[in-house]
Short mmCIF file of C-alpha atoms in Angstrom, two decimals:
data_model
loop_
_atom_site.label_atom_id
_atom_site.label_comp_id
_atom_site.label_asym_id
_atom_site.label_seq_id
_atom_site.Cartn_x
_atom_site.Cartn_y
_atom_site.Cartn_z
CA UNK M 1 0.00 0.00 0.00
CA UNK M 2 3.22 2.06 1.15
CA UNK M 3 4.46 2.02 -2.79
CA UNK M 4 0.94 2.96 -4.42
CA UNK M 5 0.88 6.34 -2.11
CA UNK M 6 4.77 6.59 -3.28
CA UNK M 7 3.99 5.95 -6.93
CA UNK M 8 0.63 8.47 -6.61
CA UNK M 9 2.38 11.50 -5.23
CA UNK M 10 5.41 11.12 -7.18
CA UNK M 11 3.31 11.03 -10.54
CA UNK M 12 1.67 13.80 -8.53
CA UNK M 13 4.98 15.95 -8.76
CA UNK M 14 5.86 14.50 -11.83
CA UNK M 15 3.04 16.24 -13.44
CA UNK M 16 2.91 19.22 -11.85
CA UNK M 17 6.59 20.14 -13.36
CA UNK M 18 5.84 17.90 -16.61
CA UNK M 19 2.88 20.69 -16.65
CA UNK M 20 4.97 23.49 -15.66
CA UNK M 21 7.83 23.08 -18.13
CA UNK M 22 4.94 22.34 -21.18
CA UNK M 23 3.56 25.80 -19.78
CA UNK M 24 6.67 27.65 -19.89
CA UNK M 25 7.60 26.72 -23.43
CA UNK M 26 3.50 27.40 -24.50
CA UNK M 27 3.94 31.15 -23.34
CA UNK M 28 7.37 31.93 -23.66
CA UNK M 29 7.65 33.17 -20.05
CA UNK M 30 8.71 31.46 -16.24
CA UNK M 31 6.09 34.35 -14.57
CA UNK M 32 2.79 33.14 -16.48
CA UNK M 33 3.18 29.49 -16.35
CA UNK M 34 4.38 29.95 -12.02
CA UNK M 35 0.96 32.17 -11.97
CA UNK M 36 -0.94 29.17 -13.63
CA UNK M 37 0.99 26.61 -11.04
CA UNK M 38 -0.17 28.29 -8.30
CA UNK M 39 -3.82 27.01 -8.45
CA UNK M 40 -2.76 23.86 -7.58
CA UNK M 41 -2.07 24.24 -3.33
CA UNK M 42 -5.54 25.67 -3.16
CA UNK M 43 -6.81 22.89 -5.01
CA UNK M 44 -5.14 20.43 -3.12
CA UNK M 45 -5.89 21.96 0.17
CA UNK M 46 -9.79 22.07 -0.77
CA UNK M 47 -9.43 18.26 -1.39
CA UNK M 48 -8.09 17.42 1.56
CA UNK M 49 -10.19 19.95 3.95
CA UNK M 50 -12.86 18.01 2.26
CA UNK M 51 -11.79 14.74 2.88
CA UNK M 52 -11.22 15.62 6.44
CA UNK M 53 -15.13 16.81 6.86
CA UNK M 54 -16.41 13.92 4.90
CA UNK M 55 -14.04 11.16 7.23
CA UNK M 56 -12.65 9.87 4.03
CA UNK M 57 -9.08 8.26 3.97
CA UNK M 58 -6.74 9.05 2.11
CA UNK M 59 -6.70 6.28 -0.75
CA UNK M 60 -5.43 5.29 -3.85
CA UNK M 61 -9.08 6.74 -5.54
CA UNK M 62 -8.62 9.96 -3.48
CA UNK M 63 -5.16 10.82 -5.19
CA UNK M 64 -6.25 9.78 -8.60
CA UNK M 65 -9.05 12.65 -8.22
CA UNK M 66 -6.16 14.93 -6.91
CA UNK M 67 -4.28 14.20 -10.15
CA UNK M 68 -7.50 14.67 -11.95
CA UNK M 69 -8.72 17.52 -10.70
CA UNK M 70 -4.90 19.35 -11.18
CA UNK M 71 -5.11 18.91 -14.27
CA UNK M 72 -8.58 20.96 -14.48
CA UNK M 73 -7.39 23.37 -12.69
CA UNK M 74 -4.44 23.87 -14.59
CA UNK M 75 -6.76 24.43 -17.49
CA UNK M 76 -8.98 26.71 -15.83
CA UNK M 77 -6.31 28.66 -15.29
CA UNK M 78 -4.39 28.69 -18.61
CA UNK M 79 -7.78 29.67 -20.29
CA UNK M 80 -8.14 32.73 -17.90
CA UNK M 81 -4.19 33.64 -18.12
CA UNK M 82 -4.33 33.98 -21.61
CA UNK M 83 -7.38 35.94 -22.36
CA UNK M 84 -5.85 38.22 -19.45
CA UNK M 85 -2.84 38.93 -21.73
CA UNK M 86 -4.94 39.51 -25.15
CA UNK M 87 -7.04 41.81 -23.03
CA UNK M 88 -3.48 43.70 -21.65
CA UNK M 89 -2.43 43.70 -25.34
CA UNK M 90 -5.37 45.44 -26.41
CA UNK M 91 -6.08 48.02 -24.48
CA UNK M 92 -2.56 48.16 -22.21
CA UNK M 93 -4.63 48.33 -18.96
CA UNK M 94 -3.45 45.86 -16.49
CA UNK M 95 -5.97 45.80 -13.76
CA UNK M 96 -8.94 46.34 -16.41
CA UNK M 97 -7.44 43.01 -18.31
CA UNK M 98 -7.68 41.14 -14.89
CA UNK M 99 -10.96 42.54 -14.08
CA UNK M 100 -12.63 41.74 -17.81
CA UNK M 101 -10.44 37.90 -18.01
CA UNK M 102 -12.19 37.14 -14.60
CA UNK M 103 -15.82 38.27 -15.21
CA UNK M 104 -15.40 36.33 -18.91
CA UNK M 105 -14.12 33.46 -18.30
CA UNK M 106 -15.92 33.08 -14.73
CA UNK M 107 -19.19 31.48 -16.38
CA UNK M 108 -17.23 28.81 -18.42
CA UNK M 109 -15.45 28.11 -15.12
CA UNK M 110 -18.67 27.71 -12.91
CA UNK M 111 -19.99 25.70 -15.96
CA UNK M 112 -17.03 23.19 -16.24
CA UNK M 113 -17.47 23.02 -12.28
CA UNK M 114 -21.23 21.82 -12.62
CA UNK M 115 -20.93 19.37 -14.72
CA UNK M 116 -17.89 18.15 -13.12
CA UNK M 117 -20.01 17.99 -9.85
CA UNK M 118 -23.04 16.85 -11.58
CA UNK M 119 -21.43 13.54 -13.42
CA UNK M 120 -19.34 12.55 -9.98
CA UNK M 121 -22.26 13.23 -7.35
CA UNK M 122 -23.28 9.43 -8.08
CA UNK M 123 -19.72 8.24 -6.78
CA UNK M 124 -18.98 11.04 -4.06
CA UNK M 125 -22.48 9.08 -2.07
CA UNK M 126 -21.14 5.64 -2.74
CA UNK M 127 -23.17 2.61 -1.92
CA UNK M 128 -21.82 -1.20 -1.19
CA UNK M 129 -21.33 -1.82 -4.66
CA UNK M 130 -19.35 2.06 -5.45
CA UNK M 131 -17.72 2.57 -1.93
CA UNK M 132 -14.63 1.90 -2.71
CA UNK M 133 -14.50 4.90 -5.26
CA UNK M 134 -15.90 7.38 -3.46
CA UNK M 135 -13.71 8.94 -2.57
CA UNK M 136 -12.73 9.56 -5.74
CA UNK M 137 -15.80 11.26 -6.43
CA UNK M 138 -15.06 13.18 -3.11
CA UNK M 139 -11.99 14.75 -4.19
CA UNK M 140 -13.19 15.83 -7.56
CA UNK M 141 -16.46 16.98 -5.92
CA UNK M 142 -14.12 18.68 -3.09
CA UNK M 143 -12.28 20.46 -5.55
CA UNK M 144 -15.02 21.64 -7.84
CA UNK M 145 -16.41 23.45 -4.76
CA UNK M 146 -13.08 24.84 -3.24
CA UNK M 147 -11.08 25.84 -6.12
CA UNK M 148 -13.33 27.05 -9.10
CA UNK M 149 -13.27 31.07 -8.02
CA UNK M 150 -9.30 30.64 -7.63
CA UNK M 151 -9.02 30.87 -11.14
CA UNK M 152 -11.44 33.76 -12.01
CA UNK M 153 -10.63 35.82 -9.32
CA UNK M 154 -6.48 35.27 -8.35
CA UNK M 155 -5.22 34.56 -11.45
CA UNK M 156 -5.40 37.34 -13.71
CA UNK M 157 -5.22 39.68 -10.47
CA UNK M 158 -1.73 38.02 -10.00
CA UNK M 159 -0.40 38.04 -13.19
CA UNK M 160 -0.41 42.00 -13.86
#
């Protein structure tokens, strides 16, 4: 059990800097893509809070939703980053690029986050045929919940 935690959270970090160096050579910058990287703790920290109200264990399913749900909110993020910078290219104004890329993008966000929430409620209840992979519904249910405003509302802030 020891070496599936080991082989989770090293894929874990794997990714995350697989994801970060993809990132840096997509925009040409080490800011943008450390901006983007940066929704991950809160994600992470929403999973577990969540796990921790809900009396889940930490499991093999629970890290596999981790891993899932970084991956959404890497995307979340990228999508929100970059219409940020066309807005800042446009009209120069930093604060009114962060302002417009968070009101924009915020529905598509909430909208990913719903169905997200919608498709894994089955599997976040569980039942005696599903228990065992609830709490991988948990943790992408957790994080749809605790992390979906980080990306509308902190990243473009932080990237001007």
């Amino acid at each position: 059990m020891r070496s599936s935690y080991t082989g989770l959270l090293g894929g874990l970090v794997f990714s995350i800097v697989l994801v970060y160096l993809l990132i840096v050579v997509n925009f040409q910058s080490w800011t943008d893509p450390f901006i983007i990287i940066t929704a991950l703790p809160a994600a992470l920290a929403g999973i577990v809070l969540f796990l921790f109200l809900t009396r889940t264990t930490l499991s093999v399913p629970a890290l596999m939703g981790a891993i899932m749900c970084m991956g959404v909110a890497t995307a979340n993020s990228i999508l929100v980053i970059s219409f940020a910078k066309i807005r800042l290219d446009e009209h120069g104004n930093a604060v009114r690029a962060a302002v417009e890329a968070g009101t924009t993008r915020f529905r598509p966000v909430i909208m990913t986050a719903l169905a997200m929430i919608i498709a894994w409620s089955r599997w976040r209840l569980g039942s005696a045929t599903r228990e065992q992979n609830a709490p991988l519904g948990r943790a992408v249910i957790a994080d749809c919940f605790a992390q979906r405003w980080r990306p509308c509302c902190l990243s473009p802030a932080s990237s001007h």
